[in-house]
CSV table of C-alpha atoms in Angstrom, one decimal:
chain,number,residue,atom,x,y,z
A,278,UNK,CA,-71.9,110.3,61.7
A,279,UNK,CA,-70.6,107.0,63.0
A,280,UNK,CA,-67.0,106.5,62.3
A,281,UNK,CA,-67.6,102.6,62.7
A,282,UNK,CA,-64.2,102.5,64.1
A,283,UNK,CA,-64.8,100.4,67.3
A,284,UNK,CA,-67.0,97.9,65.2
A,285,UNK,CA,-64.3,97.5,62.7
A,286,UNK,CA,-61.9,96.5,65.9
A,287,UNK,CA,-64.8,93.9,67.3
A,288,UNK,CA,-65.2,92.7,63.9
A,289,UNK,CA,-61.8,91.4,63.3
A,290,UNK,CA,-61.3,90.3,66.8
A,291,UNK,CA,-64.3,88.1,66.1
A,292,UNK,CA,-66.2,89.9,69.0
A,293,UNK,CA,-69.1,90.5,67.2
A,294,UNK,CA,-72.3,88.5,67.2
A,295,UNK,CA,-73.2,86.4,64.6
A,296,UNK,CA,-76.0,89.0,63.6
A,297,UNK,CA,-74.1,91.8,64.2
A,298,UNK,CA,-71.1,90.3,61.6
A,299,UNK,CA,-74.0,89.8,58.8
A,300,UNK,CA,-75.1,93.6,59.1
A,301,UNK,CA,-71.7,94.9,59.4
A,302,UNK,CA,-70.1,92.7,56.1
A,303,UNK,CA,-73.2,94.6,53.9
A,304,UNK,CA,-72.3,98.0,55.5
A,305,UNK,CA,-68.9,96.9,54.3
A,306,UNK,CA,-70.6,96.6,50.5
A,307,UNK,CA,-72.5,99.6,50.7
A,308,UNK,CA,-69.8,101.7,52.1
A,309,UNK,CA,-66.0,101.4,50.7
A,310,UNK,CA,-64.5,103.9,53.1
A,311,UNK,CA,-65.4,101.0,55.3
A,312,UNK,CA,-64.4,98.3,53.3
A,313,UNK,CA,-61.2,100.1,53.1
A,314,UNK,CA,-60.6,100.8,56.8
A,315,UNK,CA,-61.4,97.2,57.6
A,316,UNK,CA,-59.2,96.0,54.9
A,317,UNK,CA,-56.0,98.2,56.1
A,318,UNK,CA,-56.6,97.2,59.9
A,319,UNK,CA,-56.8,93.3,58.8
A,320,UNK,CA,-53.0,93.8,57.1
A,321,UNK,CA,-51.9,95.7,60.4
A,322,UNK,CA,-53.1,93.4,62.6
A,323,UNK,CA,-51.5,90.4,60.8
A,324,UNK,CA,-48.3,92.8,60.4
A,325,UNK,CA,-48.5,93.1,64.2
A,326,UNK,CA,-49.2,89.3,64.8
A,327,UNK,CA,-46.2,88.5,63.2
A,328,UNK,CA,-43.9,91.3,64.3
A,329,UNK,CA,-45.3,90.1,67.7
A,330,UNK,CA,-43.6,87.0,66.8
A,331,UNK,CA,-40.8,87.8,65.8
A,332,UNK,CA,-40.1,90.0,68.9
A,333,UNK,CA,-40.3,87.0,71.3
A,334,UNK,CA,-37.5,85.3,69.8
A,335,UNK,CA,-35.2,88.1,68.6
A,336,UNK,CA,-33.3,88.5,71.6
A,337,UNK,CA,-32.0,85.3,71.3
A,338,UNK,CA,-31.2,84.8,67.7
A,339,UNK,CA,-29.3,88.5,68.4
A,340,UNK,CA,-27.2,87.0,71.3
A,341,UNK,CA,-26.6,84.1,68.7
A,342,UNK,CA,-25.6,86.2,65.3
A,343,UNK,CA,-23.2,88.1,68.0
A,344,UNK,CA,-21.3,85.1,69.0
A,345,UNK,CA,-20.6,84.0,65.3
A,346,UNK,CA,-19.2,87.6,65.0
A,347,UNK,CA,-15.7,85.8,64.8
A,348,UNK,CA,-16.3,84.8,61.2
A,349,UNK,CA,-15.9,88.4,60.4
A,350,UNK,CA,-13.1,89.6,62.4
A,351,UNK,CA,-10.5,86.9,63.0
A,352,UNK,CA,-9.4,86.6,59.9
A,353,UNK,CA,-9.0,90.4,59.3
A,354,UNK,CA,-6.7,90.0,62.6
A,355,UNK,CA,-4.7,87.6,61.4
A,356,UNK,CA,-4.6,89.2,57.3
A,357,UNK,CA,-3.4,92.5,58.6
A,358,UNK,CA,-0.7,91.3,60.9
A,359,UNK,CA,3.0,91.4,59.9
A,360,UNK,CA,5.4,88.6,60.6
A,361,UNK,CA,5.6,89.3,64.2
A,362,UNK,CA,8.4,88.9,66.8
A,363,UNK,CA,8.2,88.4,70.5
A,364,UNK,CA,9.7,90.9,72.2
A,365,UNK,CA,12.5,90.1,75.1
A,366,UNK,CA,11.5,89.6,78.5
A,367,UNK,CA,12.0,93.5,79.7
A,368,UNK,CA,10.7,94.8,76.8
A,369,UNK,CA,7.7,92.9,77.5
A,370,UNK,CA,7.3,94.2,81.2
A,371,UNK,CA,7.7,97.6,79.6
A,372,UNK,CA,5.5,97.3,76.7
A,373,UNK,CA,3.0,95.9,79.7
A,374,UNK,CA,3.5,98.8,81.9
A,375,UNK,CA,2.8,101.2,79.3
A,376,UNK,CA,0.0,99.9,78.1
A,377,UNK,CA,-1.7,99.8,81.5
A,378,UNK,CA,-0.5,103.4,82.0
A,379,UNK,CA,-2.2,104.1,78.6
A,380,UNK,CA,-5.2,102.3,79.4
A,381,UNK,CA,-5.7,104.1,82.8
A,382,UNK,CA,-5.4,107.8,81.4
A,383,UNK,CA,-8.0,106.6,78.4
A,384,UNK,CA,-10.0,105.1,81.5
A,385,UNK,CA,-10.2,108.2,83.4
A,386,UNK,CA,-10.7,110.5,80.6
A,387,UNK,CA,-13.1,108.8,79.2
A,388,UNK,CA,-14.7,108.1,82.2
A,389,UNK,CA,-14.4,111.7,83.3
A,390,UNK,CA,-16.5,112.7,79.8
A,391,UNK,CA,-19.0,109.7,80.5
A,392,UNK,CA,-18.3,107.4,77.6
A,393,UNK,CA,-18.4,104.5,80.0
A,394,UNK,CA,-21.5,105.5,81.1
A,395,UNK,CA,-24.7,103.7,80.4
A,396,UNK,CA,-27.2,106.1,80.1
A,397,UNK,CA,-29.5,104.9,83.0
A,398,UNK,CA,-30.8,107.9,83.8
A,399,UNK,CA,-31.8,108.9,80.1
A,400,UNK,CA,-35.3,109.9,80.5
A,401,UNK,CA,-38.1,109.0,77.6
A,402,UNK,CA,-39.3,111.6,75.1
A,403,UNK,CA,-43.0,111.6,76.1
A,404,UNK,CA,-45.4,112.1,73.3
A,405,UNK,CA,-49.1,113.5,73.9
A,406,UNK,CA,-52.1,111.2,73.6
A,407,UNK,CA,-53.5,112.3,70.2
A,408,UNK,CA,-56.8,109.9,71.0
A,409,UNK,CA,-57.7,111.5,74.4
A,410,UNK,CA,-59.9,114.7,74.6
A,411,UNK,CA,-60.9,116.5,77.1
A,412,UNK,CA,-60.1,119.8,79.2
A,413,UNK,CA,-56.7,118.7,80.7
A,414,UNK,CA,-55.3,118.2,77.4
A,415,UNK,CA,-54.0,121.5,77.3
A,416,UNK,CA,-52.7,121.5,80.3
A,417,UNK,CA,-51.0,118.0,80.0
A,418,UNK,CA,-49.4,119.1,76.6
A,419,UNK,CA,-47.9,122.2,78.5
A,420,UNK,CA,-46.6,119.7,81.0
A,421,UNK,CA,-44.9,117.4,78.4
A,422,UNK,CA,-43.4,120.3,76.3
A,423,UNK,CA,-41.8,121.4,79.9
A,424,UNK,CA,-40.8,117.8,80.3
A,425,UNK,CA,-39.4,117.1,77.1
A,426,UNK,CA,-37.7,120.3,77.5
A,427,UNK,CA,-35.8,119.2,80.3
A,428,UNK,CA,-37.8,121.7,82.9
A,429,UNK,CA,-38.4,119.2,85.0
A,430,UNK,CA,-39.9,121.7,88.2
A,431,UNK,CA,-42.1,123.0,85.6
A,432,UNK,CA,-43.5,119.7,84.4
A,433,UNK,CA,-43.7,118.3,88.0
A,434,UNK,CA,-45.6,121.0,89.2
A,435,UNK,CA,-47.9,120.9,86.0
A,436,UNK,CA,-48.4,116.5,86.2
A,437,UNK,CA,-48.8,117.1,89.8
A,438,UNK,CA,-51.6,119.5,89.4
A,439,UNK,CA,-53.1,116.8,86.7
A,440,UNK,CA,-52.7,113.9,89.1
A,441,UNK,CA,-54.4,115.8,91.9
A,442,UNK,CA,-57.3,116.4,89.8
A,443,UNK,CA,-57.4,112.5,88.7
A,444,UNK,CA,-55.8,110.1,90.7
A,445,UNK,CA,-56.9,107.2,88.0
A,446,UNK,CA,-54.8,108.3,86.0
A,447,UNK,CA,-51.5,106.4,86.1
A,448,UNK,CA,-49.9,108.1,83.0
A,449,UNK,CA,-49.7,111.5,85.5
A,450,UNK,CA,-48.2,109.8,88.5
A,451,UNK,CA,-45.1,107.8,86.3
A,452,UNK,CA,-44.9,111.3,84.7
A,453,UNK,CA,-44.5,113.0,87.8
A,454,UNK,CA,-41.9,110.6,89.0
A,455,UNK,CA,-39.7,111.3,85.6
A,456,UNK,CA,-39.8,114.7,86.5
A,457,UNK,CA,-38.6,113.5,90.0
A,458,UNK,CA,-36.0,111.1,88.5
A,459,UNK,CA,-35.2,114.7,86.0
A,460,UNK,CA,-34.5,116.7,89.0
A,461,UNK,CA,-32.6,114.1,90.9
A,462,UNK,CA,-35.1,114.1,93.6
A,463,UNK,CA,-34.2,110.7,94.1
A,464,UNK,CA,-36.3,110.2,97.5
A,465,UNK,CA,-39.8,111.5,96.0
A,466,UNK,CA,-38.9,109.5,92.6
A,467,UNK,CA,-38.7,106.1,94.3
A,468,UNK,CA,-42.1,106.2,96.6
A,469,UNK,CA,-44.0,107.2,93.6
A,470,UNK,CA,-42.8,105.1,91.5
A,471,UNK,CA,-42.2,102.1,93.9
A,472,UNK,CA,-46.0,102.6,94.2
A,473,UNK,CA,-46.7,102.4,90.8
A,474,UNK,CA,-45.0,99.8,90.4
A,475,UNK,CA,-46.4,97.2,93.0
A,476,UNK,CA,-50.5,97.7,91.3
A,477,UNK,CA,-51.5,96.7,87.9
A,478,UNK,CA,-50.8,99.7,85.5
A,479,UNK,CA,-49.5,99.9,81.5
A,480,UNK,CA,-46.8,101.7,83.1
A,481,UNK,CA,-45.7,99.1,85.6
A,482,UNK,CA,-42.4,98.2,84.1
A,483,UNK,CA,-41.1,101.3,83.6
A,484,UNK,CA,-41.8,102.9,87.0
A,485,UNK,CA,-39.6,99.6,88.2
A,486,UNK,CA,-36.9,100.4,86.2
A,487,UNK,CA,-36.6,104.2,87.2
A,488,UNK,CA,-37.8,103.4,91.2
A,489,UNK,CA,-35.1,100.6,90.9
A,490,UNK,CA,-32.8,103.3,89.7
A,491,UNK,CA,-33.9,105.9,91.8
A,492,UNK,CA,-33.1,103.4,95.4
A,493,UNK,CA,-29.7,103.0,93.9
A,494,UNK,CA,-28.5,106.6,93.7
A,495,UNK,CA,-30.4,106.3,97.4
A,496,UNK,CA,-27.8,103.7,98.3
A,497,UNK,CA,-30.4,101.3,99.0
A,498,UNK,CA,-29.5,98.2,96.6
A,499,UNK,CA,-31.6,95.6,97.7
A,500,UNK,CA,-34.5,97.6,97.1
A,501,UNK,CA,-33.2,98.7,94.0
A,502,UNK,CA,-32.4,95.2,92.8
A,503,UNK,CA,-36.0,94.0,93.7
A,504,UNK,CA,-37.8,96.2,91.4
A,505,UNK,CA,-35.3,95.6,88.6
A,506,UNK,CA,-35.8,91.9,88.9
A,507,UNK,CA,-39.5,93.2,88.3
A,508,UNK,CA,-39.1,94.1,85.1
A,509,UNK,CA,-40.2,91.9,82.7
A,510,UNK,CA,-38.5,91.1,79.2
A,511,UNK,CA,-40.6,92.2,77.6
A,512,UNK,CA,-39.8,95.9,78.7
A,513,UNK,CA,-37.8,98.4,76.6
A,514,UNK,CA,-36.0,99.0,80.0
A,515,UNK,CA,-35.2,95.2,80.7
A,516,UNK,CA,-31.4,95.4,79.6
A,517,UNK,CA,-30.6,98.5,81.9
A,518,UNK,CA,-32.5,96.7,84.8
A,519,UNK,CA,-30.3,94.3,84.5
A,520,UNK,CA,-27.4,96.6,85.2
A,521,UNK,CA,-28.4,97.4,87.9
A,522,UNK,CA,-28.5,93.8,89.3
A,523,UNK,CA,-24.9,93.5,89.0
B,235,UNK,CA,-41.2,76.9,48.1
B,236,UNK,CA,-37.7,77.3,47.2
B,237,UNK,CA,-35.5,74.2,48.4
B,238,UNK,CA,-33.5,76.3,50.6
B,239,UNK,CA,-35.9,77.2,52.9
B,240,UNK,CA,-34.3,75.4,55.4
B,241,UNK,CA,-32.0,78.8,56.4
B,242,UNK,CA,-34.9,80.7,56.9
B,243,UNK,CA,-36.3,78.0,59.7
B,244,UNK,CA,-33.0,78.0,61.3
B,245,UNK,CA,-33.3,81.5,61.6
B,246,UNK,CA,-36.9,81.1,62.8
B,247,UNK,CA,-36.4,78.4,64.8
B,248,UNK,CA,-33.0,79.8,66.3
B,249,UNK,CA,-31.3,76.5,65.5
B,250,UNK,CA,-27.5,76.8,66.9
B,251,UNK,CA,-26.2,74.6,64.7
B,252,UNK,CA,-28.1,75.8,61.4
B,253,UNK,CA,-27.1,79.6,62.1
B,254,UNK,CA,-23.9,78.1,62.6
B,255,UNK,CA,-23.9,76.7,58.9
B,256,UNK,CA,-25.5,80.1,57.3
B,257,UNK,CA,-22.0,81.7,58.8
B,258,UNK,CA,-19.6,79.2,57.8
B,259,UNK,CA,-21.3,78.8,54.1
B,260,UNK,CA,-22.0,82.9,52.8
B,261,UNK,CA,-20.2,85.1,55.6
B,262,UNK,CA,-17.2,85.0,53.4
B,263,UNK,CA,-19.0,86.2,50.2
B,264,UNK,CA,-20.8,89.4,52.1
B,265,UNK,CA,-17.4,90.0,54.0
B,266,UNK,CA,-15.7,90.3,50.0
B,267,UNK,CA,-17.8,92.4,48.9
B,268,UNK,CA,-17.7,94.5,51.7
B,269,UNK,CA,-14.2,94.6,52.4
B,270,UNK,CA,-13.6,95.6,48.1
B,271,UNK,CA,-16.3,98.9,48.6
B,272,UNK,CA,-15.2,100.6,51.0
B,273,UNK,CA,-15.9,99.0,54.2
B,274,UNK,CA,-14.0,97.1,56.7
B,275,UNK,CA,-15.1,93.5,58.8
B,276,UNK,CA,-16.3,95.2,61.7
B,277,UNK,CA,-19.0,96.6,58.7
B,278,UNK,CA,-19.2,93.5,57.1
B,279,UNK,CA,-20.0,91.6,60.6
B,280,UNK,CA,-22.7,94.3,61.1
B,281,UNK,CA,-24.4,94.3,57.9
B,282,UNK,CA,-24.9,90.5,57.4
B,283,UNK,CA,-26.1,90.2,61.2
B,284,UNK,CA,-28.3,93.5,60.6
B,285,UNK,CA,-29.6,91.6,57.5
B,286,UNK,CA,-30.4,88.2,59.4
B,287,UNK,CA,-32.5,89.9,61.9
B,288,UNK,CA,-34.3,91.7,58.9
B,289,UNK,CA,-34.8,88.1,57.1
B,290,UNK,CA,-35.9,86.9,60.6
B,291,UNK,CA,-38.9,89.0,61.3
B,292,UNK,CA,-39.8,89.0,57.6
B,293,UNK,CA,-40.0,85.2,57.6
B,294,UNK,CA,-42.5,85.8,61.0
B,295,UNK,CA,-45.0,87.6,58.2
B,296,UNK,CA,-47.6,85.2,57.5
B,297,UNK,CA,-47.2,85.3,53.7
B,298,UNK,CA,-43.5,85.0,53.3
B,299,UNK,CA,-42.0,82.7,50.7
B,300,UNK,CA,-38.4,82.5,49.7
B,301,UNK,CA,-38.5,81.8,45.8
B,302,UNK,CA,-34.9,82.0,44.9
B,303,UNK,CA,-31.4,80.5,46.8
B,304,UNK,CA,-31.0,81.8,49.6
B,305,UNK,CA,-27.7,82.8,49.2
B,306,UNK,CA,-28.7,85.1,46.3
B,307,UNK,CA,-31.5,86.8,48.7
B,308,UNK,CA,-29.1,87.2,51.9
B,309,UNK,CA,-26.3,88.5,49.5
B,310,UNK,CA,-29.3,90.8,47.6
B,311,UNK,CA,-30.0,92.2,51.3
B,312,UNK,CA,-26.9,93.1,52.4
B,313,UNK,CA,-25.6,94.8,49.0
B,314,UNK,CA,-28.5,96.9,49.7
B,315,UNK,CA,-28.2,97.6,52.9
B,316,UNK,CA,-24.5,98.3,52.4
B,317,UNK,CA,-24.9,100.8,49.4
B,318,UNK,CA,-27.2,102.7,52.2
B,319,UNK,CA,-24.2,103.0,54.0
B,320,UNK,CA,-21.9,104.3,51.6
B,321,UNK,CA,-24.4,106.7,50.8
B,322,UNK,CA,-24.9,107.7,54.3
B,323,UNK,CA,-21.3,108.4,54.4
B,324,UNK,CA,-20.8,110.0,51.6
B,325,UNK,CA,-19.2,107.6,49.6
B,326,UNK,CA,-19.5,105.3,46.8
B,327,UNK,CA,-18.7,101.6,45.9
B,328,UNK,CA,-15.3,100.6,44.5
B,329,UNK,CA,-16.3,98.1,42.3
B,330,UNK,CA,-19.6,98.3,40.4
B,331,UNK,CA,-22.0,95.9,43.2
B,332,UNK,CA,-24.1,94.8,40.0
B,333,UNK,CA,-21.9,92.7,39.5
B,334,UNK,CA,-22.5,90.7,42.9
B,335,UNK,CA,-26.3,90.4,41.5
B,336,UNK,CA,-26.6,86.6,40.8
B,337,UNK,CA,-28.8,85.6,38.0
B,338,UNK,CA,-32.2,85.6,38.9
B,339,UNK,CA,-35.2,85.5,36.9
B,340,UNK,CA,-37.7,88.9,36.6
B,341,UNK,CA,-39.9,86.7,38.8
B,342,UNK,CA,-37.8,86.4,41.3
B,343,UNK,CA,-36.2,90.1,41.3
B,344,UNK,CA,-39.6,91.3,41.4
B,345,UNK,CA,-39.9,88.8,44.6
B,346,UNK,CA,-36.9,90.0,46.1
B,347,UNK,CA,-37.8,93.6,45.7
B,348,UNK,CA,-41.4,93.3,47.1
B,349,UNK,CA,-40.0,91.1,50.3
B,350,UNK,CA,-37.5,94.5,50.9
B,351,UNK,CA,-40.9,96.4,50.9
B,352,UNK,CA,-42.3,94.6,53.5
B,353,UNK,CA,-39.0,95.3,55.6
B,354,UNK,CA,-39.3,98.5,55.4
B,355,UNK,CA,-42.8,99.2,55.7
B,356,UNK,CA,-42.2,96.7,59.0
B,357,UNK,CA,-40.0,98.7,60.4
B,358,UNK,CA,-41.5,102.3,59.6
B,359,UNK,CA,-44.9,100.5,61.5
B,360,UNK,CA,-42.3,100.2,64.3
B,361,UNK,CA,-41.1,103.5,64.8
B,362,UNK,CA,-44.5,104.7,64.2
B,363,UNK,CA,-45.9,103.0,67.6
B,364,UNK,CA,-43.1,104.3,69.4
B,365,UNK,CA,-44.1,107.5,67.9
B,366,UNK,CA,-47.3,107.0,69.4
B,367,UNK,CA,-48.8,108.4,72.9
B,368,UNK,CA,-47.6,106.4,75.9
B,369,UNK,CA,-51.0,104.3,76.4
B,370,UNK,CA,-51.5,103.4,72.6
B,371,UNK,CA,-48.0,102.2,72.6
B,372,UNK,CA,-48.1,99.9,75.3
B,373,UNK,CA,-52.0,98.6,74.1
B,374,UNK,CA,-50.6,97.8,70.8
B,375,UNK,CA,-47.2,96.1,71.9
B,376,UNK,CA,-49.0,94.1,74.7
B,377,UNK,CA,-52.2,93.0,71.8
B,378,UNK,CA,-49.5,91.9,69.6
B,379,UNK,CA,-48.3,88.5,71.2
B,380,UNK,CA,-50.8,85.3,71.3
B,381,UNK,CA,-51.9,86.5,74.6
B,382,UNK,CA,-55.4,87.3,74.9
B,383,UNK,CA,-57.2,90.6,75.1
B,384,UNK,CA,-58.3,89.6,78.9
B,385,UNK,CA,-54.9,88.3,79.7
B,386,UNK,CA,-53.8,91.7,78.7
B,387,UNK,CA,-56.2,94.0,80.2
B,388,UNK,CA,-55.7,91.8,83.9
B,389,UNK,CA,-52.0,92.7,83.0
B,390,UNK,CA,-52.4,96.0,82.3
B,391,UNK,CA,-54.7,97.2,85.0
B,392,UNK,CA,-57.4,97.6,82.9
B,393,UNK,CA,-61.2,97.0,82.3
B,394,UNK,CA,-62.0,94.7,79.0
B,395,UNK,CA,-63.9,97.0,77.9
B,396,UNK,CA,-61.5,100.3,78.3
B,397,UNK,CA,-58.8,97.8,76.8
B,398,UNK,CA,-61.5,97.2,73.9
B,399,UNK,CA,-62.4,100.7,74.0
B,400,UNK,CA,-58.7,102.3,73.6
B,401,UNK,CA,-57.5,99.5,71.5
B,402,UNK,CA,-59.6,100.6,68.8
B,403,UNK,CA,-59.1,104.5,68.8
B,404,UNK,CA,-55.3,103.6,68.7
B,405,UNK,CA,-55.8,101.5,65.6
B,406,UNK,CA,-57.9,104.3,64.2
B,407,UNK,CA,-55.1,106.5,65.1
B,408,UNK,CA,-52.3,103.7,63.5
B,409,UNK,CA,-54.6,103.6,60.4
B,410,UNK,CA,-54.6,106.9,59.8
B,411,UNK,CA,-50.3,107.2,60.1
B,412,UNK,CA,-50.1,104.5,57.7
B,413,UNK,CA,-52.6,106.4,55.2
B,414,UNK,CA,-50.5,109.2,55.6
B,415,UNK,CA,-47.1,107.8,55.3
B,416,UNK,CA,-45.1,107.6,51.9
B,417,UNK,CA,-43.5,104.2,52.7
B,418,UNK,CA,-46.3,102.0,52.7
B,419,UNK,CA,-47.6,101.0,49.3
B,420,UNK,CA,-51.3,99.9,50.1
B,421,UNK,CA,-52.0,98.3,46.9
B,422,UNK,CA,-50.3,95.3,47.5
């Protein structure tokens, strides 16, 4: 039994011929499972056009909305205050040294317990390809569970294995690296990923990012700051690329 | 088309100087009500920028219509958004927020209240392609721009016709989520 479900994709992409469109409209009649498929991919797809949209311009209405933030909190500043007097000239030096002696023991112990950090090296939750089949599946799952569950030797040795067997297949190589980038194998992280990201791959941006990350634990900036200039905006890891350009 | 449409094009359009004017005119209003239920302006400049972004991308949805002032549906959004937060926290409004409710015909209630659908069922679509397997997710986000399918299969690496191919089981896959989910109301 067909499930009709690349035809439904060709028909509203308008890749169907004009022959082809007539035959598939009266399956439509004849067959409202169809109908309704069609009709729920034709609201998705406009939901996605315009999401798609949206997402082009949001960065820079958010970087807007932020710098109107004032409307909010100046006034709540200047509302709270008391009637406020300056202190005298020594009390000001002392009121200054403290509160740089405050600020440097908030500085270290919250630096000490990571706050300042930025997360670079968070690693993705990978999810399993519920459209593939196939015999590696198993094995692929086993590696993401280890992956997901932080055993990254596991999950290299298990993507390795996969990537042996199929070279094609991108998804195991920028997997592998992770589980590089997871054990802080920095070296082995950036040629794998460096590689990855130089050819045409869906993963291309992200192997930047985490090569780009990778070559700056390595020490090697300029390298790193190449592959972060790489990443395009478009890329959930654009931001932190940037931090690593400064 | 309500008369003060003109907000939700200086959203869309990013205009400076209208996003400039949306702040100045109702930023006092949201900040009020905020500041009298429980919340303080570091809330109230989060929820009404929260609620600009959701007006934003709902005004990118090809059959979006503002029907009543603008200043009703911006104040509408944020109330609502706001009593998710007191609830989240475990606490409840001060004052009763009804009360904040300007008067708006059924029509447009009923308007209001189906464009809040659509924000949400926007947004669950989102987390549900970053729920989905790394290769559908990345088909999906790079097909959703005005680029087109070949542009995006060069980018990507891939043939036309895997692209084609993949595309399709990962809007089979999509479909079926959707089906599945209780947010989306498919009758409408």
């Amino acid at each position: 039994m067909t499930t009709w479900n690349e035809e439904i994709t060709d028909f509203l992409d308008g890749q169907l011929s004009e022959e082809e469109s007539k035959a598939f409209v009266q399956e439509m009649k004849k067959n409202p499972a169809l109908a309704e498929a069609v009709a729920l991919q034709q609201s998705l797809n406009a939901w996605l056009a315009g999401a798609g949209e949206a997402n082009q311009g949001q960065a820079d209405l958010e970087a807007q909305l932020l710098s109107h933030r004032h409307y909010f909190t100046d006034e709540a500043t200047i509302a709270s205050g008391s009637t406020l007097k300056m202190p005298s000239k020594v009390n000001r030096i002392k009121l200054w040294l403290t509160g740089v002696g405050v600020a440097a023991c908030l500085f270290l112990v919250l630096n000490y317990t990571g706050v300042f950090s930025d997360h670079l090296a968070d690693l993705p939750t990978l999810q399993t390809e519920q459209v593939r089949g196939g015999d590696g599946r198993q094995q692929e799952d086993a590696a993401i569970s280890a992956f997901n569950q932080k055993e990254y030797a596991k999950s290299a040795q298990l993507f390795e294995a996969l990537w042996e067997q199929n070279k094609e297949v991108k998804r195991f190589q920028y997997y592998l690296g992770l589980s590089y980038v997871g054990q802080k194998k920095w070296q082995e992280a950036a040629t794998l990923l460096e590689q990855l990201a130089q050819g045409p791959s869906l993963f291309k941006d992200d192997a930047a990012y985490f090569a780009a990350l990778a070559y700056n634990y390595l020490g090697e900036k300029s390298k790193s700051q190449n592959l972060a200039r790489q990443v395009s905006e478009s890329s959930n890891y654009y931001k932190k690329a940037n931090k690593l350009l400064r | 088309m309500h008369l003060d449409q003109q907000y939700i094009d200086y959203l869309k359009e990013r205009n400076s100087r209208g996003i400039q004017s949306i702040y100045e005119k109702f930023s006092s209003k949201v900040k009020a009500m905020i500041l009298n239920n429980n919340g303080n302006s570091e809330d109230a400049a989060d929820i009404f920028q929260e609620s600009l972004i959701d007006i934003y991308r709902l005004a990118h949805q090809k059959d979006f219509e503002l029907t009543c002032p603008f200043e009703a549906f911006l104040i509408i959004v944020c109330k609502r958004k706001w009593l998710n937060v007191l609830k989240k926290r475990g606490r409840r409004p001060v004052t009763n927020l009804d009360d904040v409710a300007y008067k708006l015909s059924d029509h447009q209630l009923e308007s209001i209240n189906r464009q809040e659908q659509k924000m949400k069922e926007e947004k669950t679509l989102m987390l549900l392609i970053e729920q989905m397997g790394e290769s559908c997710r990345k088909i999906i986000k790079a097909t959703m721009g005005n680029t087109s399918q070949m542009e995006v299969a060069v980018k990507l690496g891939l043939s036309y016709a895997y692209l084609r191919k993949k595309k399709s089981q990962c809007m089979e896959h999509l479909r079926a989520m959707i089906k599945g989910h209780p947010v989306f109301n498919l009758n409408n």
